[in-house]
């Protein structure tokens, strides 16, 4: 029998390590089981390297469009191996800092592939030949890149996002199968690097989880960037060719490119980990949990991508903190119980060009609960947006004579406005509440202020 802990966390991704850090901070002894590196997919194969690549793409686009600002320059070449090296350096710095923090907090890293098992009738984590018991367990094993039947992902011509991040050479052309967040981010970055791109989406629009108006604006922006978008198009067949890959759509259309990225979503990493054998209820592969993230096994919690809902690192962070505090509260360490995480309150960002940021309900979602009122403020009226030469808008959704329940934005750098948008919707602010706040000039945050001024009935730089 190996060491026992107050808490064992299975998986050291965003949610898992956040839970471990907060639990250790609260005085619990913590074991953190991980088969790879602390930080998980987000740090090593997802959020961080992808956004580093997107920043490099932004630099390339700035050089290409520099003449608009009186700066005449030319791109000598796009060194994709150099871009990968830059992204790796960012990941390495963050990883070293995170590893040091985990060690500083006294968390025991259990290296190896862990499985859930029953030990003396209680859940435990088995790693290699050792079994680790704890009063509480947290399942945080993350997600994997989904594929489709009939697709042979070889990592050379047909890729997942993990493969795409390790390319050391740019293709001349690429098909992106899937128009969700991952798909449009890679499409945007590769287009900035000069790749001919076709995005194929089976649903009627890109980024279908966003407000309809945002999807329409993104498709228009992609068209101006000469990114070919095909929606309402399901895959029929796909096969590698001598020069690349050929994709046949259900409507009979044939597409060819040098490579194809499969970006059709991510699935929960719960298979072959002993979950069901230990009594954990699953639904379509996701762990079934209560509002307080309890599984069907007493003392065991689940969080992050294994729980149905938004698959976002910051949702995992928040759920990790919540679970640690929930356990501490039940042990009498914390007097007040933590507030459960609600997906509608979690900000959503897509780092394509133009960026998308939103929080709360879309107009369609809000309409299911009754009448709604909306207002769209065009960034053409915002000074900083004109300086950046970006197009887009801020759209507000509110209940009639009530609080704002949704904020939806598209345009360069709008990701930095997500924090204020979250405060507005989470605190159920009325338009008049935000209209009374002074937003610094010239900033893009003024667009949020102007939108609320208009919705409060006193428009300034807008017709109303």
Short mmCIF file of N, CA, C and O in Angstrom, two decimals, residues 152-160 163 167 175 238-246 257-262:
data_model
loop_
_atom_site.label_atom_id
_atom_site.label_comp_id
_atom_site.label_asym_id
_atom_site.label_seq_id
_atom_site.Cartn_x
_atom_site.Cartn_y
_atom_site.Cartn_z
N UNK A 152 -8.98 8.24 -41.38
CA UNK A 152 -7.74 7.63 -40.91
C UNK A 152 -6.75 8.75 -40.58
O UNK A 152 -6.04 9.24 -41.45
N UNK A 153 -6.75 9.17 -39.33
CA UNK A 153 -5.87 10.26 -38.90
C UNK A 153 -4.45 9.69 -38.81
O UNK A 153 -4.14 8.90 -37.92
N UNK A 154 -3.58 10.12 -39.73
CA UNK A 154 -2.23 9.57 -39.78
C UNK A 154 -1.17 10.52 -39.24
O UNK A 154 0.00 10.17 -39.13
N UNK A 155 -1.57 11.75 -38.92
CA UNK A 155 -0.61 12.71 -38.39
C UNK A 155 0.29 13.31 -39.44
O UNK A 155 1.17 14.12 -39.12
N UNK A 156 0.12 12.95 -40.70
CA UNK A 156 0.95 13.46 -41.79
C UNK A 156 0.12 14.26 -42.78
O UNK A 156 0.39 15.43 -43.04
N UNK A 157 -0.92 13.63 -43.31
CA UNK A 157 -1.82 14.33 -44.23
C UNK A 157 -3.16 14.66 -43.60
O UNK A 157 -3.80 15.64 -43.95
N UNK A 158 -3.60 13.82 -42.69
CA UNK A 158 -4.84 14.04 -41.95
C UNK A 158 -4.46 14.20 -40.48
O UNK A 158 -3.94 13.27 -39.86
N UNK A 159 -4.72 15.38 -39.94
CA UNK A 159 -4.16 15.76 -38.65
C UNK A 159 -5.22 16.10 -37.62
O UNK A 159 -6.33 16.51 -37.95
N UNK A 160 -4.87 15.96 -36.35
CA UNK A 160 -5.61 16.60 -35.27
C UNK A 160 -4.87 17.88 -34.90
O UNK A 160 -3.79 18.17 -35.44
N UNK A 163 -1.23 17.31 -33.82
CA UNK A 163 -0.30 17.17 -34.94
C UNK A 163 -0.01 18.52 -35.58
O UNK A 163 1.13 18.84 -35.93
N UNK A 167 3.77 20.82 -36.79
CA UNK A 167 4.24 20.96 -38.17
C UNK A 167 5.47 21.85 -38.22
O UNK A 167 5.52 22.89 -37.55
N UNK A 175 -7.47 21.89 -45.81
CA UNK A 175 -8.90 21.81 -45.50
C UNK A 175 -9.01 21.74 -43.98
O UNK A 175 -8.29 20.99 -43.33
N UNK A 238 -13.22 10.37 -47.33
CA UNK A 238 -11.93 11.07 -47.35
C UNK A 238 -10.82 10.06 -47.55
O UNK A 238 -10.85 8.98 -46.94
N UNK A 239 -9.90 10.39 -48.40
CA UNK A 239 -8.76 9.51 -48.59
C UNK A 239 -7.51 10.30 -48.95
O UNK A 239 -7.59 11.35 -49.59
N UNK A 240 -6.36 9.81 -48.51
CA UNK A 240 -5.11 10.47 -48.89
C UNK A 240 -4.82 10.25 -50.37
O UNK A 240 -5.24 9.24 -50.95
N UNK A 241 -4.15 11.19 -50.99
CA UNK A 241 -3.73 11.09 -52.38
C UNK A 241 -2.21 11.23 -52.42
O UNK A 241 -1.57 11.49 -51.40
N UNK A 242 -1.66 11.13 -53.61
CA UNK A 242 -0.21 11.26 -53.74
C UNK A 242 0.27 12.64 -53.33
O UNK A 242 1.34 12.80 -52.75
N UNK A 243 -0.57 13.65 -53.62
CA UNK A 243 -0.17 15.03 -53.33
C UNK A 243 -0.79 15.59 -52.05
O UNK A 243 -0.49 16.72 -51.67
N UNK A 244 -1.66 14.82 -51.40
CA UNK A 244 -2.29 15.35 -50.19
C UNK A 244 -3.49 14.55 -49.76
O UNK A 244 -3.39 13.38 -49.40
N UNK A 245 -4.67 15.18 -49.81
CA UNK A 245 -5.89 14.55 -49.33
C UNK A 245 -7.06 15.00 -50.19
O UNK A 245 -7.10 16.15 -50.66
N UNK A 246 -8.03 14.10 -50.38
CA UNK A 246 -9.25 14.42 -51.13
C UNK A 246 -10.44 14.19 -50.22
O UNK A 246 -10.59 13.12 -49.63
N UNK A 257 -6.56 19.19 -51.00
CA UNK A 257 -5.59 20.07 -50.36
C UNK A 257 -4.38 19.24 -49.96
O UNK A 257 -4.40 18.00 -50.01
N UNK A 258 -3.34 19.93 -49.53
CA UNK A 258 -2.12 19.23 -49.13
C UNK A 258 -2.29 18.49 -47.81
O UNK A 258 -1.77 17.39 -47.62
N UNK A 259 -3.04 19.11 -46.87
CA UNK A 259 -3.33 18.47 -45.59
C UNK A 259 -4.76 18.75 -45.20
O UNK A 259 -5.41 19.65 -45.76
N UNK A 260 -5.27 18.00 -44.22
CA UNK A 260 -6.59 18.29 -43.66
C UNK A 260 -6.51 18.21 -42.14
O UNK A 260 -6.00 17.25 -41.58
N UNK A 261 -7.02 19.24 -41.50
CA UNK A 261 -7.12 19.27 -40.04
C UNK A 261 -8.51 18.80 -39.64
O UNK A 261 -9.51 19.34 -40.11
N UNK A 262 -8.57 17.81 -38.78
CA UNK A 262 -9.84 17.33 -38.25
C UNK A 262 -10.11 18.07 -36.93
O UNK A 262 -9.41 17.85 -35.94
#
